[in-house]
């Protein structure tokens, strides 16, 4: 394939939005090594397998294809600099970041959205790349929003949420799910709603932080799940899908009238807001298959856009 076609093919591949990872291991002298990659994918839940590819021109090709263990670090929205460090030729990349050793003796990058400590399961020859298939031995999710990559540029879905505001009165809500349960708040009329707060003079992120502090829970927003206008009340609602870390600890809620409910119970729960009721029904369906979408519209009608299949 000529150079122009290669460039066009790379641009076409870049139309697929991905996350950003740093793949880490050690060389034969037990020195930490790593590279930035967006060619990461889950493969299997049972057994727990994942894959990532490495360019055969990489100076660390032999180290990664012959190692016993490697780690995948999914970068958070705040880690653009870390991505750039591991995408460049820098003598001591690990001196520029915070990291620690895993139980298997490979580097784990601090503040990542999630990490997977893997035994090398298989190496597959694939053209100008080699595919590393890892068997997950340990993992952890911090439930923070991941750093996105699209057509050669980074994007940060949560941090860009301020640009979604189109109304003077904005209500931010947190749809918090963990282990088959979600947080709902009992209203004064006996109906239920999500933990919510008007933005007012605060930013969206400050409002979400306030909500989490009121709940006294370590949930973090992942992405916008629904944006709709309540034209009758002249309000705009922005709902964030939030998650808890894998090691969540206590699930006790400090906010008054806030409780955890099973997802099955949400379908029959008395929810006065018909737009919220419709959204919660959609969430229950989408959670069952692990495939989420985003709603744009008003309290009566709108469009649902799928993230990915």
mmCIF file of C-alpha atoms in Angstrom:
data_model
loop_
_atom_site.group_PDB
_atom_site.id
_atom_site.type_symbol
_atom_site.label_atom_id
_atom_site.label_comp_id
_atom_site.label_asym_id
_atom_site.label_seq_id
_atom_site.Cartn_x
_atom_site.Cartn_y
_atom_site.Cartn_z
ATOM 1 C CA UNK A 1 0.000 0.000 0.000
ATOM 2 C CA UNK A 2 1.408 3.400 -0.975
ATOM 3 C CA UNK A 3 1.957 6.198 1.537
ATOM 4 C CA UNK A 4 -1.198 8.130 0.599
ATOM 5 C CA UNK A 5 -3.415 5.068 0.960
ATOM 6 C CA UNK A 6 -1.805 4.232 4.312
ATOM 7 C CA UNK A 7 -2.578 7.734 5.543
ATOM 8 C CA UNK A 8 -6.176 7.496 4.298
ATOM 9 C CA UNK A 9 -6.588 4.115 5.975
ATOM 10 C CA UNK A 10 -5.207 5.465 9.257
ATOM 11 C CA UNK A 11 -7.639 8.397 9.066
ATOM 12 C CA UNK A 12 -10.510 5.990 8.405
ATOM 13 C CA UNK A 13 -9.496 3.874 11.425
ATOM 14 C CA UNK A 14 -9.390 7.123 13.421
ATOM 15 C CA UNK A 15 -13.111 7.664 12.859
ATOM 16 C CA UNK A 16 -13.661 5.046 15.571
ATOM 17 C CA UNK A 17 -13.659 6.775 18.974
ATOM 18 C CA UNK A 18 -11.503 4.949 21.514
ATOM 19 C CA UNK A 19 -10.066 5.308 24.971
ATOM 20 C CA UNK A 20 -6.370 5.828 25.642
ATOM 21 C CA UNK A 21 -4.178 3.355 27.507
ATOM 22 C CA UNK A 22 -0.576 3.007 28.545
ATOM 23 C CA UNK A 23 0.748 -0.551 28.316
ATOM 24 C CA UNK A 24 3.500 -1.307 30.838
ATOM 25 C CA UNK A 25 5.920 -4.107 31.666
ATOM 26 C CA UNK A 26 9.632 -4.530 32.463
ATOM 27 C CA UNK A 27 12.663 -5.257 30.303
ATOM 28 C CA UNK A 28 15.230 -8.002 30.920
ATOM 29 C CA UNK A 29 16.955 -5.779 33.504
ATOM 30 C CA UNK A 30 13.643 -5.315 35.367
ATOM 31 C CA UNK A 31 13.486 -1.684 34.261
ATOM 32 C CA UNK A 32 9.909 -0.353 33.770
ATOM 33 C CA UNK A 33 8.864 0.183 30.155
ATOM 34 C CA UNK A 34 5.655 1.358 28.504
ATOM 35 C CA UNK A 35 3.932 2.786 25.457
ATOM 36 C CA UNK A 36 0.693 4.616 24.654
ATOM 37 C CA UNK A 37 -1.945 2.602 22.787
ATOM 38 C CA UNK A 38 -5.583 2.989 21.798
ATOM 39 C CA UNK A 39 -5.694 -0.450 20.147
ATOM 40 C CA UNK A 40 -7.117 -2.044 23.289
ATOM 41 C CA UNK A 41 -10.143 -4.314 23.558
ATOM 42 C CA UNK A 42 -11.746 -6.736 25.958
ATOM 43 C CA UNK A 43 -11.861 -10.272 24.534
ATOM 44 C CA UNK A 44 -13.518 -12.621 27.015
ATOM 45 C CA UNK A 45 -15.054 -12.625 30.483
ATOM 46 C CA UNK A 46 -14.523 -16.337 31.115
ATOM 47 C CA UNK A 47 -11.631 -16.715 30.935
ATOM 48 C CA UNK A 48 -10.839 -13.036 31.507
ATOM 49 C CA UNK A 49 -8.875 -12.003 28.417
ATOM 50 C CA UNK A 50 -8.000 -8.696 26.778
ATOM 51 C CA UNK A 51 -5.796 -7.611 23.903
ATOM 52 C CA UNK A 52 -3.637 -4.740 22.749
ATOM 53 C CA UNK A 53 -1.372 -4.413 19.737
ATOM 54 C CA UNK A 54 2.237 -3.239 19.493
ATOM 55 C CA UNK A 55 4.022 -1.952 16.403
ATOM 56 C CA UNK A 56 6.746 -4.323 15.224
ATOM 57 C CA UNK A 57 9.028 -1.309 14.793
ATOM 58 C CA UNK A 58 8.901 -0.659 18.529
ATOM 59 C CA UNK A 59 12.212 -0.918 20.350
ATOM 60 C CA UNK A 60 10.345 -2.804 23.091
ATOM 61 C CA UNK A 61 8.762 -5.409 20.811
ATOM 62 C CA UNK A 62 10.863 -8.279 22.186
ATOM 63 C CA UNK A 63 10.319 -7.174 25.777
ATOM 64 C CA UNK A 64 6.541 -7.226 25.433
ATOM 65 C CA UNK A 65 6.233 -10.342 23.296
ATOM 66 C CA UNK A 66 8.525 -12.319 25.617
ATOM 67 C CA UNK A 67 7.463 -10.965 29.014
ATOM 68 C CA UNK A 68 5.572 -12.997 31.597
ATOM 69 C CA UNK A 69 3.250 -10.147 32.620
ATOM 70 C CA UNK A 70 2.111 -6.753 31.379
ATOM 71 C CA UNK A 71 -0.454 -4.181 32.515
ATOM 72 C CA UNK A 72 -3.041 -2.053 30.758
ATOM 73 C CA UNK A 73 -3.614 1.350 32.366
ATOM 74 C CA UNK A 74 -6.750 3.118 31.098
ATOM 75 C CA UNK A 75 -5.994 6.817 31.379
ATOM 76 C CA UNK A 76 -8.391 9.296 32.963
ATOM 77 C CA UNK A 77 -9.442 12.598 31.409
ATOM 78 C CA UNK A 78 -6.779 14.413 33.430
ATOM 79 C CA UNK A 79 -3.916 12.288 32.037
ATOM 80 C CA UNK A 80 -3.316 13.776 28.580
ATOM 81 C CA UNK A 81 0.255 14.582 29.621
ATOM 82 C CA UNK A 82 0.856 10.967 30.650
ATOM 83 C CA UNK A 83 -0.385 9.821 27.242
ATOM 84 C CA UNK A 84 1.985 12.228 25.511
ATOM 85 C CA UNK A 85 4.936 11.159 27.670
ATOM 86 C CA UNK A 86 4.550 7.517 26.674
ATOM 87 C CA UNK A 87 3.968 8.390 23.015
ATOM 88 C CA UNK A 88 7.334 10.175 22.737
ATOM 89 C CA UNK A 89 10.962 9.099 22.909
ATOM 90 C CA UNK A 90 11.884 10.063 26.474
ATOM 91 C CA UNK A 91 14.737 8.409 28.361
ATOM 92 C CA UNK A 92 13.033 7.984 31.728
ATOM 93 C CA UNK A 93 9.282 8.295 31.265
ATOM 94 C CA UNK A 94 8.489 6.856 34.675
ATOM 95 C CA UNK A 95 10.404 9.647 36.423
ATOM 96 C CA UNK A 96 7.735 12.047 35.130
ATOM 97 C CA UNK A 97 4.653 10.257 36.504
ATOM 98 C CA UNK A 98 3.349 8.696 39.707
ATOM 99 C CA UNK A 99 3.328 4.906 39.601
ATOM 100 C CA UNK A 100 3.749 1.772 41.717
ATOM 101 C CA UNK A 101 4.561 -1.920 41.320
ATOM 102 C CA UNK A 102 1.805 -4.506 40.954
ATOM 103 C CA UNK A 103 1.865 -7.835 42.779
ATOM 104 C CA UNK A 104 3.155 -9.425 39.571
ATOM 105 C CA UNK A 105 6.014 -6.921 39.349
ATOM 106 C CA UNK A 106 4.825 -4.613 36.545
ATOM 107 C CA UNK A 107 4.219 -0.838 36.743
ATOM 108 C CA UNK A 108 0.745 0.502 37.482
ATOM 109 C CA UNK A 109 0.079 4.174 36.763
ATOM 110 C CA UNK A 110 -1.521 6.103 39.623
ATOM 111 C CA UNK A 111 -4.837 7.927 39.067
ATOM 112 C CA UNK A 112 -5.784 5.805 36.037
ATOM 113 C CA UNK A 113 -9.468 5.157 35.419
ATOM 114 C CA UNK A 114 -8.768 1.431 35.607
ATOM 115 C CA UNK A 115 -5.888 -1.022 35.394
ATOM 116 C CA UNK A 116 -5.514 -4.680 34.478
ATOM 117 C CA UNK A 117 -2.550 -6.777 35.606
ATOM 118 C CA UNK A 118 -2.186 -9.575 33.046
ATOM 119 C CA UNK A 119 -0.185 -12.711 32.388
ATOM 120 C CA UNK A 120 0.884 -12.961 28.746
ATOM 121 C CA UNK A 121 -1.546 -15.531 27.336
ATOM 122 C CA UNK A 122 -0.725 -15.470 23.619
ATOM 123 C CA UNK A 123 1.103 -13.439 20.975
ATOM 124 C CA UNK A 124 -0.542 -13.276 17.554
ATOM 125 C CA UNK A 125 1.353 -12.140 14.452
ATOM 126 C CA UNK A 126 -0.779 -9.532 12.653
ATOM 127 C CA UNK A 127 0.875 -7.764 9.732
ATOM 128 C CA UNK A 128 2.996 -4.820 10.894
ATOM 129 C CA UNK A 129 1.809 -5.308 14.492
ATOM 130 C CA UNK A 130 1.858 -8.063 17.089
ATOM 131 C CA UNK A 131 -1.258 -8.658 19.185
ATOM 132 C CA UNK A 132 -0.681 -9.255 22.883
ATOM 133 C CA UNK A 133 -3.469 -11.265 24.482
ATOM 134 C CA UNK A 134 -3.403 -11.018 28.265
ATOM 135 C CA UNK A 135 -5.111 -13.119 30.914
ATOM 136 C CA UNK A 136 -6.375 -10.753 33.612
ATOM 137 C CA UNK A 137 -5.100 -11.763 37.061
ATOM 138 C CA UNK A 138 -5.948 -8.581 38.971
ATOM 139 C CA UNK A 139 -7.813 -5.401 38.108
ATOM 140 C CA UNK A 140 -9.273 -2.279 39.636
ATOM 141 C CA UNK A 141 -11.625 0.435 38.424
ATOM 142 C CA UNK A 142 -11.567 3.877 40.011
ATOM 143 C CA UNK A 143 -14.805 4.791 38.188
ATOM 144 C CA UNK A 144 -13.336 8.051 36.850
ATOM 145 C CA UNK A 145 -14.047 9.292 33.323
ATOM 146 C CA UNK A 146 -11.613 7.976 30.743
ATOM 147 C CA UNK A 147 -9.559 9.978 28.247
ATOM 148 C CA UNK A 148 -10.991 9.701 24.727
ATOM 149 C CA UNK A 149 -9.273 9.744 21.340
ATOM 150 C CA UNK A 150 -10.896 10.606 18.002
ATOM 151 C CA UNK A 151 -9.309 11.405 14.625
ATOM 152 C CA UNK A 152 -5.900 12.126 16.108
ATOM 153 C CA UNK A 153 -7.115 14.323 18.968
ATOM 154 C CA UNK A 154 -8.093 13.866 22.600
ATOM 155 C CA UNK A 155 -11.618 14.454 23.814
ATOM 156 C CA UNK A 156 -12.954 14.645 27.367
ATOM 157 C CA UNK A 157 -16.728 13.959 27.516
ATOM 158 C CA UNK A 158 -17.185 14.891 31.171
ATOM 159 C CA UNK A 159 -14.913 17.937 31.245
ATOM 160 C CA UNK A 160 -16.661 19.373 28.179
ATOM 161 C CA UNK A 161 -20.068 19.243 29.862
ATOM 162 C CA UNK A 162 -20.151 23.025 30.443
ATOM 163 C CA UNK A 163 -20.639 23.528 26.700
ATOM 164 C CA UNK A 164 -23.985 21.680 26.903
ATOM 165 C CA UNK A 165 -25.677 24.417 28.928
ATOM 166 C CA UNK A 166 -28.311 26.258 26.899
ATOM 167 C CA UNK A 167 -30.727 27.396 29.623
ATOM 168 C CA UNK A 168 -30.353 29.949 32.456
ATOM 169 C CA UNK A 169 -31.688 27.345 34.932
ATOM 170 C CA UNK A 170 -29.823 24.052 34.818
ATOM 171 C CA UNK A 171 -30.445 21.031 37.020
ATOM 172 C CA UNK A 172 -27.649 18.463 37.313
ATOM 173 C CA UNK A 173 -28.579 14.917 38.340
ATOM 174 C CA UNK A 174 -26.458 11.892 39.177
ATOM 175 C CA UNK A 175 -27.551 8.436 38.047
ATOM 176 C CA UNK A 176 -25.356 6.311 40.325
ATOM 177 C CA UNK A 177 -25.238 2.555 39.701
ATOM 178 C CA UNK A 178 -23.300 -0.126 41.542
ATOM 179 C CA UNK A 179 -23.724 -3.872 41.809
ATOM 180 C CA UNK A 180 -27.213 -3.918 40.307
ATOM 181 C CA UNK A 181 -28.521 -1.027 42.383
ATOM 182 C CA UNK A 182 -29.119 2.694 41.846
ATOM 183 C CA UNK A 183 -29.564 5.673 44.164
ATOM 184 C CA UNK A 184 -32.984 7.346 44.296
ATOM 185 C CA UNK A 185 -34.241 10.144 46.548
ATOM 186 C CA UNK A 186 -37.763 10.229 48.026
ATOM 187 C CA UNK A 187 -39.518 13.527 47.333
ATOM 188 C CA UNK A 188 -41.904 15.396 49.636
ATOM 189 C CA UNK A 189 -44.940 14.137 47.676
ATOM 190 C CA UNK A 190 -43.888 10.493 48.049
ATOM 191 C CA UNK A 191 -42.550 10.108 44.522
ATOM 192 C CA UNK A 192 -38.884 9.451 43.712
ATOM 193 C CA UNK A 193 -36.188 11.249 41.765
ATOM 194 C CA UNK A 194 -32.446 11.233 41.237
ATOM 195 C CA UNK A 195 -29.993 13.101 43.482
ATOM 196 C CA UNK A 196 -30.167 16.557 41.879
ATOM 197 C CA UNK A 197 -29.026 20.122 42.354
ATOM 198 C CA UNK A 198 -29.414 23.386 40.430
ATOM 199 C CA UNK A 199 -26.146 24.703 39.014
ATOM 200 C CA UNK A 200 -26.788 28.338 39.950
ATOM 201 C CA UNK A 201 -23.517 30.266 40.222
ATOM 202 C CA UNK A 202 -21.446 27.052 40.284
ATOM 203 C CA UNK A 203 -20.010 25.124 37.356
ATOM 204 C CA UNK A 204 -21.406 21.733 36.370
ATOM 205 C CA UNK A 205 -18.413 19.925 37.866
ATOM 206 C CA UNK A 206 -18.681 21.913 41.118
ATOM 207 C CA UNK A 207 -22.374 21.026 41.319
ATOM 208 C CA UNK A 208 -21.617 17.333 40.846
ATOM 209 C CA UNK A 209 -18.923 17.530 43.535
ATOM 210 C CA UNK A 210 -21.481 19.120 45.862
ATOM 211 C CA UNK A 211 -23.937 16.292 45.173
ATOM 212 C CA UNK A 212 -21.339 13.638 45.933
ATOM 213 C CA UNK A 213 -20.352 15.423 49.137
ATOM 214 C CA UNK A 214 -23.995 15.574 50.203
ATOM 215 C CA UNK A 215 -24.328 11.849 49.535
ATOM 216 C CA UNK A 216 -20.921 11.191 51.184
ATOM 217 C CA UNK A 217 -20.150 8.642 48.495
ATOM 218 C CA UNK A 218 -17.116 8.180 46.260
ATOM 219 C CA UNK A 219 -18.968 8.029 42.937
ATOM 220 C CA UNK A 220 -17.543 9.822 39.911
ATOM 221 C CA UNK A 221 -19.245 10.879 36.651
ATOM 222 C CA UNK A 222 -18.439 8.907 33.527
ATOM 223 C CA UNK A 223 -20.453 10.569 30.765
ATOM 224 C CA UNK A 224 -23.622 12.526 30.056
ATOM 225 C CA UNK A 225 -26.553 10.110 29.879
ATOM 226 C CA UNK A 226 -29.428 12.477 29.126
ATOM 227 C CA UNK A 227 -29.949 16.134 28.225
ATOM 228 C CA UNK A 228 -33.486 17.404 28.040
ATOM 229 C CA UNK A 229 -35.416 20.653 28.377
ATOM 230 C CA UNK A 230 -38.409 20.949 30.690
ATOM 231 C CA UNK A 231 -40.188 23.602 28.676
ATOM 232 C CA UNK A 232 -43.069 23.945 31.136
ATOM 233 C CA UNK A 233 -40.755 24.809 34.041
ATOM 234 C CA UNK A 234 -38.090 26.503 31.876
ATOM 235 C CA UNK A 235 -35.296 24.233 33.088
ATOM 236 C CA UNK A 236 -32.600 22.192 31.416
ATOM 237 C CA UNK A 237 -31.715 18.799 32.894
ATOM 238 C CA UNK A 238 -28.271 17.216 32.489
ATOM 239 C CA UNK A 239 -28.019 13.678 33.865
ATOM 240 C CA UNK A 240 -24.602 12.084 34.384
ATOM 241 C CA UNK A 241 -24.112 8.341 34.589
ATOM 242 C CA UNK A 242 -21.869 7.792 37.601
ATOM 243 C CA UNK A 243 -20.074 4.757 38.975
ATOM 244 C CA UNK A 244 -18.303 3.587 42.105
ATOM 245 C CA UNK A 245 -14.803 2.073 42.239
ATOM 246 C CA UNK A 246 -14.547 -1.723 42.300
ATOM 247 C CA UNK A 247 -13.425 -1.388 45.931
ATOM 248 C CA UNK A 248 -16.266 0.903 46.941
ATOM 249 C CA UNK A 249 -16.153 0.277 50.680
ATOM 250 C CA UNK A 250 -19.238 1.611 52.436
ATOM 251 C CA UNK A 251 -22.388 2.246 50.395
ATOM 252 C CA UNK A 252 -24.031 4.218 53.212
ATOM 253 C CA UNK A 253 -25.663 7.420 51.979
ATOM 254 C CA UNK A 254 -25.620 10.651 53.987
ATOM 255 C CA UNK A 255 -28.231 12.554 51.964
ATOM 256 C CA UNK A 256 -31.646 12.617 53.595
ATOM 257 C CA UNK A 257 -34.207 10.284 51.963
ATOM 258 C CA UNK A 258 -31.578 8.844 49.585
ATOM 259 C CA UNK A 259 -31.602 5.054 49.280
ATOM 260 C CA UNK A 260 -30.211 2.255 47.139
ATOM 261 C CA UNK A 261 -32.801 0.343 45.094
ATOM 262 C CA UNK A 262 -32.420 -2.694 42.870
ATOM 263 C CA UNK A 263 -32.664 -1.910 39.176
ATOM 264 C CA UNK A 264 -35.674 -4.216 38.863
ATOM 265 C CA UNK A 265 -37.611 -2.085 41.360
ATOM 266 C CA UNK A 266 -37.010 1.118 39.372
ATOM 267 C CA UNK A 267 -39.497 0.035 36.720
ATOM 268 C CA UNK A 268 -42.440 0.074 39.154
ATOM 269 C CA UNK A 269 -41.207 2.876 41.420
ATOM 270 C CA UNK A 270 -43.527 5.916 41.706
ATOM 271 C CA UNK A 271 -41.718 8.557 39.628
ATOM 272 C CA UNK A 272 -43.850 11.629 38.973
ATOM 273 C CA UNK A 273 -41.599 13.120 36.290
ATOM 274 C CA UNK A 274 -42.577 11.219 33.126
ATOM 275 C CA UNK A 275 -39.306 12.147 31.385
ATOM 276 C CA UNK A 276 -37.330 10.717 34.306
ATOM 277 C CA UNK A 277 -39.517 7.594 34.385
ATOM 278 C CA UNK A 278 -38.842 6.999 30.689
ATOM 279 C CA UNK A 279 -35.115 7.527 31.205
ATOM 280 C CA UNK A 280 -34.945 5.103 34.146
ATOM 281 C CA UNK A 281 -36.797 2.442 32.145
ATOM 282 C CA UNK A 282 -34.260 2.922 29.337
ATOM 283 C CA UNK A 283 -31.400 2.673 31.816
ATOM 284 C CA UNK A 284 -32.667 -0.641 33.198
ATOM 285 C CA UNK A 285 -32.875 -2.078 29.666
ATOM 286 C CA UNK A 286 -29.465 -0.787 28.625
ATOM 287 C CA UNK A 287 -27.770 -1.866 31.849
ATOM 288 C CA UNK A 288 -28.939 -5.430 31.232
ATOM 289 C CA UNK A 289 -26.895 -5.588 28.016
ATOM 290 C CA UNK A 290 -24.119 -3.149 28.999
ATOM 291 C CA UNK A 291 -24.742 -0.904 25.996
ATOM 292 C CA UNK A 292 -25.647 2.717 26.767
ATOM 293 C CA UNK A 293 -26.968 5.627 24.728
ATOM 294 C CA UNK A 294 -27.564 9.331 25.216
ATOM 295 C CA UNK A 295 -30.900 11.194 24.976
ATOM 296 C CA UNK A 296 -31.273 14.689 23.518
ATOM 297 C CA UNK A 297 -34.645 16.463 23.505
ATOM 298 C CA UNK A 298 -37.319 17.770 25.821
ATOM 299 C CA UNK A 299 -39.674 16.227 28.367
ATOM 300 C CA UNK A 300 -41.913 14.860 25.603
ATOM 301 C CA UNK A 301 -39.773 13.825 22.661
ATOM 302 C CA UNK A 302 -36.205 13.640 21.455
ATOM 303 C CA UNK A 303 -33.532 11.458 19.903
ATOM 304 C CA UNK A 304 -31.513 8.603 21.365
ATOM 305 C CA UNK A 305 -27.991 8.190 20.022
ATOM 306 C CA UNK A 306 -26.088 4.961 20.596
ATOM 307 C CA UNK A 307 -22.490 5.225 21.772
ATOM 308 C CA UNK A 308 -21.312 1.913 20.321
ATOM 309 C CA UNK A 309 -22.437 -1.653 19.890
#
